[in-house]
């Protein structure tokens, strides 16, 4: 329990240093920055433990309605690869720069723009995007139904 308290204490001090005054103001960028600056030197197993503790804390805040969004779902898993590191998130301006650089005058350009937009806004994997068909879209309910290639879940 002491280890959990130490990790959360460190996170809270970091958030205060970043100017976050209330838990409802915590953003995924704060969490990712904290993890990258403070835990990137750790072994994969230690990093996984620390990230899990932070993820659990963020889930606790959401379940108890202290935060509006469940930020725990946005924290990427720690992979077991050699020299593993936490995946970075793209900044909004970087995504906008990529999207604005895509030429949209031709059918191929429109297709490429749609692929990047779906990936950026919905977080779908490329395999799932490529398997999309027009009948996957429910226009009335504004939903997309896919069977995820990686998990085979609907």
Coordinates of C-alpha atoms in Angstrom, one line a residue:
X1 CA 0.0 0.0 0.0
X2 CA 2.9 2.3 0.7
X3 CA 4.1 2.0 -2.9
X4 CA 0.7 3.0 -4.2
X5 CA 0.6 6.0 -2.0
X6 CA 4.1 7.0 -3.1
X7 CA 3.2 6.8 -6.8
X8 CA -0.1 8.8 -6.4
X9 CA 1.6 11.3 -4.1
X10 CA 4.3 11.9 -6.8
X11 CA 1.6 12.2 -9.5
X12 CA -0.3 14.8 -7.4
X13 CA 2.8 16.9 -6.8
X14 CA 3.6 16.8 -10.5
X15 CA 0.0 17.9 -11.3
X16 CA 0.3 20.8 -8.8
X17 CA 3.6 21.9 -10.4
X18 CA 1.9 21.8 -13.8
X19 CA -0.8 24.2 -12.5
X20 CA -3.6 21.6 -12.2
X21 CA -5.8 22.8 -9.3
X22 CA -8.6 20.2 -9.3
X23 CA -8.8 16.6 -10.3
X24 CA -11.5 17.4 -12.9
X25 CA -8.8 19.4 -14.7
X26 CA -6.4 16.4 -15.2
X27 CA -5.8 15.6 -18.9
X28 CA -4.2 12.6 -20.5
X29 CA -1.3 14.8 -21.6
X30 CA -0.5 15.5 -17.9
X31 CA -0.5 11.8 -17.1
X32 CA 1.7 10.9 -20.1
X33 CA 4.1 13.7 -19.4
X34 CA 4.5 12.6 -15.8
X35 CA 5.1 9.0 -16.7
X36 CA 7.6 9.8 -19.4
X37 CA 9.6 12.3 -17.2
X38 CA 9.6 10.2 -14.0
X39 CA 9.4 6.5 -14.9
X40 CA 11.1 6.1 -18.3
X41 CA 14.3 4.8 -16.7
X42 CA 12.6 1.9 -15.0
X43 CA 12.6 -1.7 -16.0
X44 CA 9.5 -2.9 -17.9
X45 CA 8.1 -4.7 -14.9
X46 CA 8.5 -1.7 -12.6
X47 CA 7.1 0.6 -15.3
X48 CA 4.1 -1.6 -15.7
X49 CA 3.5 -1.5 -11.9
X50 CA 3.7 2.3 -11.7
X51 CA 1.5 2.8 -14.8
X52 CA -1.0 0.3 -13.4
X53 CA -1.2 2.2 -10.1
X54 CA -1.8 5.5 -12.0
X55 CA -4.4 3.9 -14.2
X56 CA -6.2 2.5 -11.1
X57 CA -6.1 5.9 -9.5
X58 CA -7.6 7.6 -12.6
X59 CA -10.3 4.8 -12.7
X60 CA -11.1 5.5 -9.0
X61 CA -11.5 9.2 -9.8
X62 CA -13.9 8.4 -12.6
X63 CA -16.0 5.8 -10.8
X64 CA -16.4 8.3 -7.9
X65 CA -17.5 11.0 -10.4
X66 CA -14.5 13.2 -9.5
X67 CA -13.5 13.3 -13.2
X68 CA -16.0 13.5 -16.1
X69 CA -13.8 11.3 -18.4
X70 CA -12.3 7.9 -17.8
X71 CA -8.7 8.9 -18.5
X72 CA -7.6 5.4 -17.3
X73 CA -8.8 4.1 -20.7
X74 CA -6.4 6.4 -22.6
X75 CA -3.2 5.4 -20.8
X76 CA -1.5 2.9 -23.1
X77 CA -0.3 -0.4 -21.9
X78 CA 3.4 -1.0 -21.2
X79 CA 4.6 -3.5 -23.8
X80 CA 7.0 -6.3 -23.0
X81 CA 9.4 -5.5 -25.8
X82 CA 13.2 -4.9 -25.2
X83 CA 13.8 -1.3 -24.4
X84 CA 10.1 -0.8 -24.0
X85 CA 8.8 2.7 -23.5
X86 CA 5.4 4.3 -23.1
X87 CA 3.8 5.3 -26.3
X88 CA 3.5 9.0 -26.8
X89 CA 0.3 10.7 -27.7
X90 CA 0.1 13.1 -30.6
X91 CA -0.6 16.7 -29.9
X92 CA -3.7 18.2 -31.4
X93 CA -1.7 20.6 -33.5
X94 CA 0.4 17.7 -34.9
X95 CA -2.7 15.8 -35.9
X96 CA -4.1 19.0 -37.5
X97 CA -0.9 19.6 -39.4
X98 CA -1.0 16.0 -40.8
X99 CA -4.6 16.3 -41.8
X100 CA -4.1 19.7 -43.4
X101 CA -1.2 18.4 -45.4
X102 CA -3.3 15.8 -47.2
X103 CA -4.4 16.8 -50.6
X104 CA -8.2 16.4 -50.8
X105 CA -8.9 17.3 -54.4
X106 CA -8.6 13.8 -55.9
X107 CA -10.4 10.6 -54.9
X108 CA -7.2 9.1 -53.5
X109 CA -6.6 12.2 -51.5
X110 CA -10.1 12.1 -50.1
X111 CA -9.6 8.4 -49.2
X112 CA -6.3 9.1 -47.5
X113 CA -7.9 12.0 -45.5
X114 CA -10.8 9.8 -44.4
X115 CA -8.4 7.1 -43.2
X116 CA -6.3 9.5 -41.2
X117 CA -9.3 11.2 -39.8
X118 CA -10.9 7.9 -38.7
X119 CA -7.6 6.9 -37.1
X120 CA -7.1 10.2 -35.3
X121 CA -10.7 10.8 -34.1
X122 CA -11.9 7.3 -33.4
X123 CA -8.6 5.5 -32.7
X124 CA -9.3 2.6 -35.0
X125 CA -6.5 0.4 -36.1
X126 CA -5.5 0.5 -39.7
X127 CA -6.7 -3.1 -40.3
X128 CA -10.1 -2.2 -38.9
X129 CA -10.2 0.9 -41.0
X130 CA -9.4 -1.0 -44.2
X131 CA -12.1 -3.5 -43.5
X132 CA -14.8 -0.8 -43.2
X133 CA -17.6 -1.0 -45.8
X134 CA -20.5 1.4 -46.4
X135 CA -22.9 -1.1 -44.7
X136 CA -20.7 -0.8 -41.6
X137 CA -22.1 2.7 -41.1
X138 CA -25.5 3.2 -39.4
X139 CA -26.3 6.7 -40.7
X140 CA -29.6 6.9 -38.7
X141 CA -27.9 6.3 -35.3
X142 CA -24.5 7.8 -36.3
X143 CA -22.6 4.7 -35.4
X144 CA -20.0 2.4 -37.0
X145 CA -20.1 -1.3 -36.4
X146 CA -16.9 -3.2 -36.9
X147 CA -15.5 -6.6 -36.0
X148 CA -12.0 -5.8 -34.6
X149 CA -9.4 -7.8 -36.5
X150 CA -7.1 -8.0 -33.5
X151 CA -9.7 -9.2 -30.9
X152 CA -12.5 -10.4 -33.3
X153 CA -15.0 -8.5 -31.0
X154 CA -18.0 -6.6 -32.4

